[in-house]
Tab-separated table of C-alpha atoms in Angstrom:
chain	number	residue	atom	x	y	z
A	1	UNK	CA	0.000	0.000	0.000
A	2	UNK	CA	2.727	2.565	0.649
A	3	UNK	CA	4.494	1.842	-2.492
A	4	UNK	CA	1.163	2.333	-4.260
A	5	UNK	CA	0.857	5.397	-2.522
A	6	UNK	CA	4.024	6.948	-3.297
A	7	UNK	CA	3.632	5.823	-6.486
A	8	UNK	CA	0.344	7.636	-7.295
A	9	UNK	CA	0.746	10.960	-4.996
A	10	UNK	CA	4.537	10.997	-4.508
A	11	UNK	CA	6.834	10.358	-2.027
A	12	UNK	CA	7.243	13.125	0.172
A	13	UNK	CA	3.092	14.583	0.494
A	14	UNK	CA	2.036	10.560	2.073
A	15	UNK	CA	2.457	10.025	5.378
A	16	UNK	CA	2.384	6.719	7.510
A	17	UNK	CA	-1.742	8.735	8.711
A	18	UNK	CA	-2.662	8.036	4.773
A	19	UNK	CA	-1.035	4.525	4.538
A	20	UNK	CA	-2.779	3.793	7.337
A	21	UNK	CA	-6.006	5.249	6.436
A	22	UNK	CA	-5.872	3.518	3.457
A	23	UNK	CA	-5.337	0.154	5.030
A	24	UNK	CA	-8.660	0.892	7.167
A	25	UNK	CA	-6.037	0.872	10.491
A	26	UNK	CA	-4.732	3.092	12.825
A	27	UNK	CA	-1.230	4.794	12.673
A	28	UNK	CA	-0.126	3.218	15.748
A	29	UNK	CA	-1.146	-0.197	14.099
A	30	UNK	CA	1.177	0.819	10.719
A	31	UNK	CA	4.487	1.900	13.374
A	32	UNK	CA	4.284	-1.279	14.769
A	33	UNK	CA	5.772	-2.519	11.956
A	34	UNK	CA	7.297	0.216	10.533
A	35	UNK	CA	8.628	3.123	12.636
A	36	UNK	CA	9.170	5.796	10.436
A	37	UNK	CA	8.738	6.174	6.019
A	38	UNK	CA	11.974	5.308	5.893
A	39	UNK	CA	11.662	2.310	7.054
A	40	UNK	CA	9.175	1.888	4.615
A	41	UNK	CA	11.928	3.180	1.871
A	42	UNK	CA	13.821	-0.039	2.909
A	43	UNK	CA	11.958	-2.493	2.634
A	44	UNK	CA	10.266	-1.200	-0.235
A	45	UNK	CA	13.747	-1.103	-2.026
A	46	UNK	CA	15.149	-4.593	-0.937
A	47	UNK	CA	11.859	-5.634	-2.809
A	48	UNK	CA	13.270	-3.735	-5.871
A	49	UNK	CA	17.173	-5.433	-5.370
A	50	UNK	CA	15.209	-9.187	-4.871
A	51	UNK	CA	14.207	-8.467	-8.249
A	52	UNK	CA	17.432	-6.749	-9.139
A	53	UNK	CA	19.600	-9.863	-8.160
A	54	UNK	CA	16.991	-12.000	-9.987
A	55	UNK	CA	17.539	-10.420	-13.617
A	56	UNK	CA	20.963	-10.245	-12.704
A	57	UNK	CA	21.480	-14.284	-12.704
A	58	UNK	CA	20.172	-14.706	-15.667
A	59	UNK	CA	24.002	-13.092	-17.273
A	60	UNK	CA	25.997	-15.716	-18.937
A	61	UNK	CA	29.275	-16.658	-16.512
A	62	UNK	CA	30.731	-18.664	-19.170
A	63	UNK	CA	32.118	-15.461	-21.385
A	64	UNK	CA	35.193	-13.778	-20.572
A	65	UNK	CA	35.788	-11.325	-17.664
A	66	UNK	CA	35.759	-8.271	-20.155
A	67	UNK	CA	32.570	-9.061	-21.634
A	68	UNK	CA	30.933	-10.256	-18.661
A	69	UNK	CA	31.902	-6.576	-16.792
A	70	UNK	CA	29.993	-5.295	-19.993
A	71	UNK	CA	27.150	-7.581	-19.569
A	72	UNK	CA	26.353	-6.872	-15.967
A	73	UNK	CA	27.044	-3.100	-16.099
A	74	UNK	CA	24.825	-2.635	-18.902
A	75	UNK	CA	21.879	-4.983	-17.382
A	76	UNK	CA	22.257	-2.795	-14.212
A	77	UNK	CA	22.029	-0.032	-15.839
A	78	UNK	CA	19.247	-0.779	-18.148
A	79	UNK	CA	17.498	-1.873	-14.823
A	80	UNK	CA	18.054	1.245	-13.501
A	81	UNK	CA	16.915	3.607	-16.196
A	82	UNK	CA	13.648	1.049	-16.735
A	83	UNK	CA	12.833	1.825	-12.950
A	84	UNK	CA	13.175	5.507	-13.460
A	85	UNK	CA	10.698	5.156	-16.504
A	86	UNK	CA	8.112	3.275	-14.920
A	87	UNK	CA	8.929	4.509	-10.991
A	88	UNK	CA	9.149	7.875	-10.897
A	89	UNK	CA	8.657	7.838	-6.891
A	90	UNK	CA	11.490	5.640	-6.517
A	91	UNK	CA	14.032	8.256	-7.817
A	92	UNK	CA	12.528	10.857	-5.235
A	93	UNK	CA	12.807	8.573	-2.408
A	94	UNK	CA	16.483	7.561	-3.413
A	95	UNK	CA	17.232	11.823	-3.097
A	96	UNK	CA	14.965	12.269	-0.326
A	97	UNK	CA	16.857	9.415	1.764
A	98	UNK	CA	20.248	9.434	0.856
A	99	UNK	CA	21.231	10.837	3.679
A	100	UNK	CA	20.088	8.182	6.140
A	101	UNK	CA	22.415	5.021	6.114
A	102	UNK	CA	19.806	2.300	4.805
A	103	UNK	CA	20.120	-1.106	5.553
A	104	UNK	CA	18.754	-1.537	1.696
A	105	UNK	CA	21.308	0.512	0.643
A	106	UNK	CA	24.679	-1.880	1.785
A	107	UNK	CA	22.791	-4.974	1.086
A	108	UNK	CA	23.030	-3.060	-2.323
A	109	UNK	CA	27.008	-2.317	-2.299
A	110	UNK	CA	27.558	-5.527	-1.162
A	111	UNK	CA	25.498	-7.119	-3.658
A	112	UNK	CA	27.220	-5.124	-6.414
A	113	UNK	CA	30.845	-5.383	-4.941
A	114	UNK	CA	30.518	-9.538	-4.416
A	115	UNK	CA	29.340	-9.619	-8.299
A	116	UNK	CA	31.908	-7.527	-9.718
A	117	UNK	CA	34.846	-9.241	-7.289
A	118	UNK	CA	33.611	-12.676	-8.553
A	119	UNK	CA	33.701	-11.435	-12.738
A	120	UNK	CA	37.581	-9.954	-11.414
A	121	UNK	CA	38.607	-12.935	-9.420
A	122	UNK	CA	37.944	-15.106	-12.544
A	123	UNK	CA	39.429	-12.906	-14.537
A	124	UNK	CA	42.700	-13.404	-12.919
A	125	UNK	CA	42.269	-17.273	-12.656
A	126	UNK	CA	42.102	-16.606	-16.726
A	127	UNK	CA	45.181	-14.734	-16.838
A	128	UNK	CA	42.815	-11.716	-18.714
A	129	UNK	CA	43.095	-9.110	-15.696
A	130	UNK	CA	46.447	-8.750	-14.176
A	131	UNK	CA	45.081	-7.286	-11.002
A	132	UNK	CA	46.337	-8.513	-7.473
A	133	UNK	CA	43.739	-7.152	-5.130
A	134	UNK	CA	40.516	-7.847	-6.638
A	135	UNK	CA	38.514	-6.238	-3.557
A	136	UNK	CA	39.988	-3.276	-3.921
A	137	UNK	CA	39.887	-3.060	-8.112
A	138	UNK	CA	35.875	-4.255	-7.781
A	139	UNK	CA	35.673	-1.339	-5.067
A	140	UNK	CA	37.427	1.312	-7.299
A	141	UNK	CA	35.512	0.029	-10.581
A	142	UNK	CA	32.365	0.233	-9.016
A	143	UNK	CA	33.184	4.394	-7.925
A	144	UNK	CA	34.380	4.410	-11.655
A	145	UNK	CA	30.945	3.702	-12.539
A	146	UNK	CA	28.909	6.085	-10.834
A	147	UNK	CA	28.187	7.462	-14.228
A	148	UNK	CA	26.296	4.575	-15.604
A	149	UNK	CA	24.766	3.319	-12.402
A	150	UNK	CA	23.865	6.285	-10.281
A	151	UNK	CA	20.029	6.879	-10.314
A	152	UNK	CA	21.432	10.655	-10.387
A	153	UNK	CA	23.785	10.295	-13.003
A	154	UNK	CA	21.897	8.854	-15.437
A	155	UNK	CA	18.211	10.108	-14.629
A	156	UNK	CA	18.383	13.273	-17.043
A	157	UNK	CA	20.575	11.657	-19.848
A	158	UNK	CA	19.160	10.268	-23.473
A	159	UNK	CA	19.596	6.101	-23.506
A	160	UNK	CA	21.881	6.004	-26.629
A	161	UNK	CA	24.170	8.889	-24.735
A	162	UNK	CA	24.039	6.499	-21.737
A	163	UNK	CA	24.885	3.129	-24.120
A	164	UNK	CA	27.593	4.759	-25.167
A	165	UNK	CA	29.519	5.806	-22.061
A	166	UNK	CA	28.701	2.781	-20.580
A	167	UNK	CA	30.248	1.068	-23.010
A	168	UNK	CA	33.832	3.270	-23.123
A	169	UNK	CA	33.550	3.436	-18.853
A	170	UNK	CA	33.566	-0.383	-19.233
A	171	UNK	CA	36.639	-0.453	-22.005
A	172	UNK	CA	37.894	1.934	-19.576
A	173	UNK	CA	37.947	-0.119	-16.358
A	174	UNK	CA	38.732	-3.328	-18.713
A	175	UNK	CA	42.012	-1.442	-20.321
A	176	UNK	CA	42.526	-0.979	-16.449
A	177	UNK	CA	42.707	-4.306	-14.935
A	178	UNK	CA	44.243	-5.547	-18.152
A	179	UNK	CA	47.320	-3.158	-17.483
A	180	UNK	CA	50.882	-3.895	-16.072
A	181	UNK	CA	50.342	-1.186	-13.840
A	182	UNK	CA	46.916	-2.701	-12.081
A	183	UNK	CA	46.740	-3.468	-8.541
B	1	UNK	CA	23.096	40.691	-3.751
B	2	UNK	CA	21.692	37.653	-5.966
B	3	UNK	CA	24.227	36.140	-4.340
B	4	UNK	CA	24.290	37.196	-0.633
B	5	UNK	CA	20.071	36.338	-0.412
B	6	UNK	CA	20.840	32.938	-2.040
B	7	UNK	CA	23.447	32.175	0.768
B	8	UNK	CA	21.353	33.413	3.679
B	9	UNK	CA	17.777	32.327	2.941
B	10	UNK	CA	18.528	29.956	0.351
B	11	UNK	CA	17.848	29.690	-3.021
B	12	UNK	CA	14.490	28.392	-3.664
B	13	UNK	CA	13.304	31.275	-0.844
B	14	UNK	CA	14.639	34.032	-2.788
B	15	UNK	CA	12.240	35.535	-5.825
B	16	UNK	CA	13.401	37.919	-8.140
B	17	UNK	CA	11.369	40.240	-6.707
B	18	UNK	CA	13.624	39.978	-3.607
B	19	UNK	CA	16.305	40.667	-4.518
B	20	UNK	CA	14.985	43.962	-6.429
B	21	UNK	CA	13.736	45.473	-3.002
B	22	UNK	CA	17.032	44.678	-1.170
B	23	UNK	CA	18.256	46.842	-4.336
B	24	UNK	CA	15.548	49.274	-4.059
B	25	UNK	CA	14.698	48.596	-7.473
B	26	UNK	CA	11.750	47.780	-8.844
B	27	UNK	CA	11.612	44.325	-9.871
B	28	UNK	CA	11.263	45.306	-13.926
B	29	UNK	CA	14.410	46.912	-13.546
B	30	UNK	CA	16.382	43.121	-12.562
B	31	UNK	CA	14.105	41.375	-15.310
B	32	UNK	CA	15.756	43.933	-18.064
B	33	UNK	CA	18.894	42.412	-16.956
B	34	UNK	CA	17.914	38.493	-15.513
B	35	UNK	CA	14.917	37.124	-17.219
B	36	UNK	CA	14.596	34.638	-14.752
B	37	UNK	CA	16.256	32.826	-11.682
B	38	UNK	CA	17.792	30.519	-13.556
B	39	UNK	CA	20.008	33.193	-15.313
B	40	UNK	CA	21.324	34.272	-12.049
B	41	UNK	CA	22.243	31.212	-11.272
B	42	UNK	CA	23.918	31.534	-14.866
B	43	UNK	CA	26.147	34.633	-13.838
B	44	UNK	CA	26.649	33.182	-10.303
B	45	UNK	CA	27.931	30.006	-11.372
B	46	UNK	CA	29.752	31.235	-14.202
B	47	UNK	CA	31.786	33.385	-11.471
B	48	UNK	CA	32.653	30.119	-9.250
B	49	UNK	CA	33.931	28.808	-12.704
B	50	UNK	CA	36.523	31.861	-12.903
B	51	UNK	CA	37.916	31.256	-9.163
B	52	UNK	CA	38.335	27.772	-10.120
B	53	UNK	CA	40.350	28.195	-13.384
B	54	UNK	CA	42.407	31.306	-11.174
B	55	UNK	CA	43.388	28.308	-8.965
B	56	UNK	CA	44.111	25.294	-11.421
B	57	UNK	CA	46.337	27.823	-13.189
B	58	UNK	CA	48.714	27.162	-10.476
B	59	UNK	CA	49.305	23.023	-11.019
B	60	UNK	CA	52.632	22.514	-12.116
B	61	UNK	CA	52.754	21.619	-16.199
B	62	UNK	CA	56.274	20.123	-15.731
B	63	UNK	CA	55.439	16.934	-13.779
B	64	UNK	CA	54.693	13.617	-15.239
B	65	UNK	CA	50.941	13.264	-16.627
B	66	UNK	CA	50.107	10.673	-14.844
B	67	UNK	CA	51.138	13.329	-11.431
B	68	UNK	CA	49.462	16.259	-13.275
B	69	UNK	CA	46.111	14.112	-13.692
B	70	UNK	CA	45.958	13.067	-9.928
B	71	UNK	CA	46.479	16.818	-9.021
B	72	UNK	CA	44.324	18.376	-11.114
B	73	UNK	CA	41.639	16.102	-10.203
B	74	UNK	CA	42.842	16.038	-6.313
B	75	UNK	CA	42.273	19.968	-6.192
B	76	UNK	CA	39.009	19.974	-8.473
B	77	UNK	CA	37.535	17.932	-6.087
B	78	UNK	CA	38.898	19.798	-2.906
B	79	UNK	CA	37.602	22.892	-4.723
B	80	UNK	CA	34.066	21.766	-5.097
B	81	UNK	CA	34.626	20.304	-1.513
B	82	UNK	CA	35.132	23.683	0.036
B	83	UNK	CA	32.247	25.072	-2.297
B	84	UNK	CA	29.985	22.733	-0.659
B	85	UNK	CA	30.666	23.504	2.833
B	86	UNK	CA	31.141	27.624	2.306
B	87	UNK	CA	28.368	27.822	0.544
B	88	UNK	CA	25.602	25.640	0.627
B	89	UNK	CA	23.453	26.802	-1.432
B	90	UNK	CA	25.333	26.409	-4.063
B	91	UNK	CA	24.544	22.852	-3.801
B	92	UNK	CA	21.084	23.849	-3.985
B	93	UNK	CA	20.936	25.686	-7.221
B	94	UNK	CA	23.132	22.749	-9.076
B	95	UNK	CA	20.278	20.818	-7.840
B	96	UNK	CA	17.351	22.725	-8.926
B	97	UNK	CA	18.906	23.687	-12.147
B	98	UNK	CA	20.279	20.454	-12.684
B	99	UNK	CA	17.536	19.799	-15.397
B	100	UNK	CA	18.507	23.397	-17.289
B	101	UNK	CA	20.907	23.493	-19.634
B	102	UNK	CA	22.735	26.378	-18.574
B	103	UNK	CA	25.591	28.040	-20.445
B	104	UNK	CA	27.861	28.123	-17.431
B	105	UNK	CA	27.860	24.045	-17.020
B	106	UNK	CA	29.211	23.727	-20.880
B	107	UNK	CA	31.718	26.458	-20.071
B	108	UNK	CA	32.519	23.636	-17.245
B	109	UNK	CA	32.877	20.993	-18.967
B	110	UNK	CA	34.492	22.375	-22.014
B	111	UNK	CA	36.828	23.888	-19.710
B	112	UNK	CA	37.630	20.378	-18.047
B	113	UNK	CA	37.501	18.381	-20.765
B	114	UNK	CA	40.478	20.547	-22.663
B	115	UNK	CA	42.284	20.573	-19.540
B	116	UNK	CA	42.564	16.788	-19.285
B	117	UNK	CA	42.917	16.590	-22.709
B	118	UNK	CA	45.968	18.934	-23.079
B	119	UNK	CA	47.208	16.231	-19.926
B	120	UNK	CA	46.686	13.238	-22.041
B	121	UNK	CA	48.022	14.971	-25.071
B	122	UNK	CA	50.728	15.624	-23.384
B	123	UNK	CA	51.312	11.782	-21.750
B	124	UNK	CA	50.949	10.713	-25.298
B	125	UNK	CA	53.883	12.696	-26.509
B	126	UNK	CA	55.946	12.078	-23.853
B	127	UNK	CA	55.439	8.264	-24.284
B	128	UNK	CA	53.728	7.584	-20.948
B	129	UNK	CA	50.154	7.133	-22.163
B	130	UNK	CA	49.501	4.935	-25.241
B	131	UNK	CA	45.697	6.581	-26.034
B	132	UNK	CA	45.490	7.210	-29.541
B	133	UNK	CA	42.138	9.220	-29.084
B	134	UNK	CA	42.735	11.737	-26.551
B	135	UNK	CA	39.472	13.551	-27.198
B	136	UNK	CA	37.669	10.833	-25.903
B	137	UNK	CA	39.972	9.085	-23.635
B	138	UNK	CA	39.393	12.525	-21.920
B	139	UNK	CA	35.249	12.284	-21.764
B	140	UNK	CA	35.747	8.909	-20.636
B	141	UNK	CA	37.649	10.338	-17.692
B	142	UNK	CA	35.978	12.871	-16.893
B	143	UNK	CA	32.816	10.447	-16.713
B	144	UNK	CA	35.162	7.848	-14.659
B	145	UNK	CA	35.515	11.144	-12.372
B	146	UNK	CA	32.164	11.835	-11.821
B	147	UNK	CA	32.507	10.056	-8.209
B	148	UNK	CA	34.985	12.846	-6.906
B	149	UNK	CA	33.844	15.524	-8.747
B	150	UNK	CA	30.208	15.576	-9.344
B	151	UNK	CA	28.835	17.306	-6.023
B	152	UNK	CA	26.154	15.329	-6.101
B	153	UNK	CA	28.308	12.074	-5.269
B	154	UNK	CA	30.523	14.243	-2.985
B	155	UNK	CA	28.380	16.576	-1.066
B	156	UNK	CA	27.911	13.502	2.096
B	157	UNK	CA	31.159	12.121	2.101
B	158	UNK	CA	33.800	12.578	4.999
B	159	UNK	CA	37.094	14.007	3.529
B	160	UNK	CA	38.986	11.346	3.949
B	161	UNK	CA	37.306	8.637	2.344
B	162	UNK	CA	36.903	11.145	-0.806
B	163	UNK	CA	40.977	11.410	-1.034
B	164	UNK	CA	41.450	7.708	-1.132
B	165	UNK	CA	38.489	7.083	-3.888
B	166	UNK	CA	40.246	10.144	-5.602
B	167	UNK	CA	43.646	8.603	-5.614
B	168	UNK	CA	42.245	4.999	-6.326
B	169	UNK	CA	40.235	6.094	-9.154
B	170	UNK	CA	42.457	8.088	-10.871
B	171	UNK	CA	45.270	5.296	-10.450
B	172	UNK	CA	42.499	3.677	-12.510
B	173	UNK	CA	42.533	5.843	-15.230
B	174	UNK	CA	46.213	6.419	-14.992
B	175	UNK	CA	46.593	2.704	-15.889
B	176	UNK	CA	43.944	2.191	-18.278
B	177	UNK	CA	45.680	5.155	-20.049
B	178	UNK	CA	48.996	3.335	-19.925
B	179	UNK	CA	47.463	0.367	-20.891
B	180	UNK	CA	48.374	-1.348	-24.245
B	181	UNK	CA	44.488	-1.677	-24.869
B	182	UNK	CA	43.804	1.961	-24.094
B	183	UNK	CA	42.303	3.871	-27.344
């Protein structure tokens, strides 16, 4: 119901009164389980990284490293911008709570930094990436790209704009961990 | 006086009419010359973009490129860092105007992306970089940077964790650059 809500009258004019009202129960019913909207925010977004995760195993992890970097950015970011499209109200309650530390939020990173340490660690194992810390190269790739993956970044920007820097951020970060000089 | 309102009250407080009685002008008067908020912001911005050329004129040209990247980036970022905390509602404005496209953010840009450029140009001649493209190796940088220098992605994080992102991803680009795959 509060997704619904935020979806249909935005984020920040519904509070846990109209959820609640809407439900036919009282507030104090509604903080039992959730004491504040951003609680709400949380669990409303590990619902949208479930599904996330799910898309994401579909990727193929029999391709190279390089290609499977390319494959997962781009799905995440296609996720992303497909979320903006069709959840506006999700993109408002990313700005209006990025300033608390959700629990949503490093299930997220963590999510994102196994993934990308797993394509990295193979990588090596292939002799493709000469990295030696793969933490710290799937932290520092990840930062990297912001550009492509930040609901901020890429809100305002044109798909084929965003196709094509994701595409050189990627060659980028590949040319990277290919190098002599990677860590 | 555009300005000094915007600092104290904030920018989306402030109308244009405002700032014509603090002039004791009549409001027509700041139209002839602003037709709108956003053309402040315009001038305003366009003013912080002067202060921050003044002080990347100072980097040292006769260091390695790979050196000269790091510091140009290190002090962008401490710029807009300072920015951010001095001024507040700066933040604000880049916000709110985020969705105009003002003249003063493709000054910016332009203004960045010949700076790196002249860098890589530079790397490329003195046989540290192997980029063939430097136009573009440049945008792809500069999108790679968007972590420490997009105030958006910098305006919540402690200093500290900033400078080592800052030195980790431009160690990135400084080996993708140097990488025998770079373009």
């Amino acid at each position: 119901m509060a997704e619904e809500l935020f979806r249909t009258r935005g984020y920040a004019s519904v509070a846990i009164a109209d959820i609640a009202a809407a439900l036919g129960m009282s507030p104090a019913n509604v903080f039992k389980h959730f004491h504040s909207k951003t609680s709400l925010v949380d669990a409303i977004s590990a619902h949208h990284i479930e599904t996330t995760l799910a898309r994401l195993a579909c990727l193929d992890a029999g391709k190279p490293a390089p290609e499977r970097l390319y494959d997962l950015v781009k799905q995440l970011m296609d996720s992303h911008l497909r979320d903006l499209a069709e959840n506006p109200y999700l993109f408002e309650m990313v700005l209006l709570t990025a300033k608390d530390d959700l629990e949503c939020g490093h299930r997220y990173r963590d999510m994102l930094l196994a993934t990308v340490r797993t394509i990295i660690d193979d990588g090596i194992v292939q002799g493709t990436y000469t990295a030696t810390n793969s933490r710290q190269a799937a932290q520092t790739a990840i930062f990297a790209l912001a550009c492509v993956l930040h609901p901020v970044m890429i809100a305002n920007e044109k798909a084929d704009i965003l196709a094509t820097r994701c595409r050189e951020v990627v060659a980028l970060i590949n040319a990277a961990l290919q190098s002599p000089l990677a860590k």
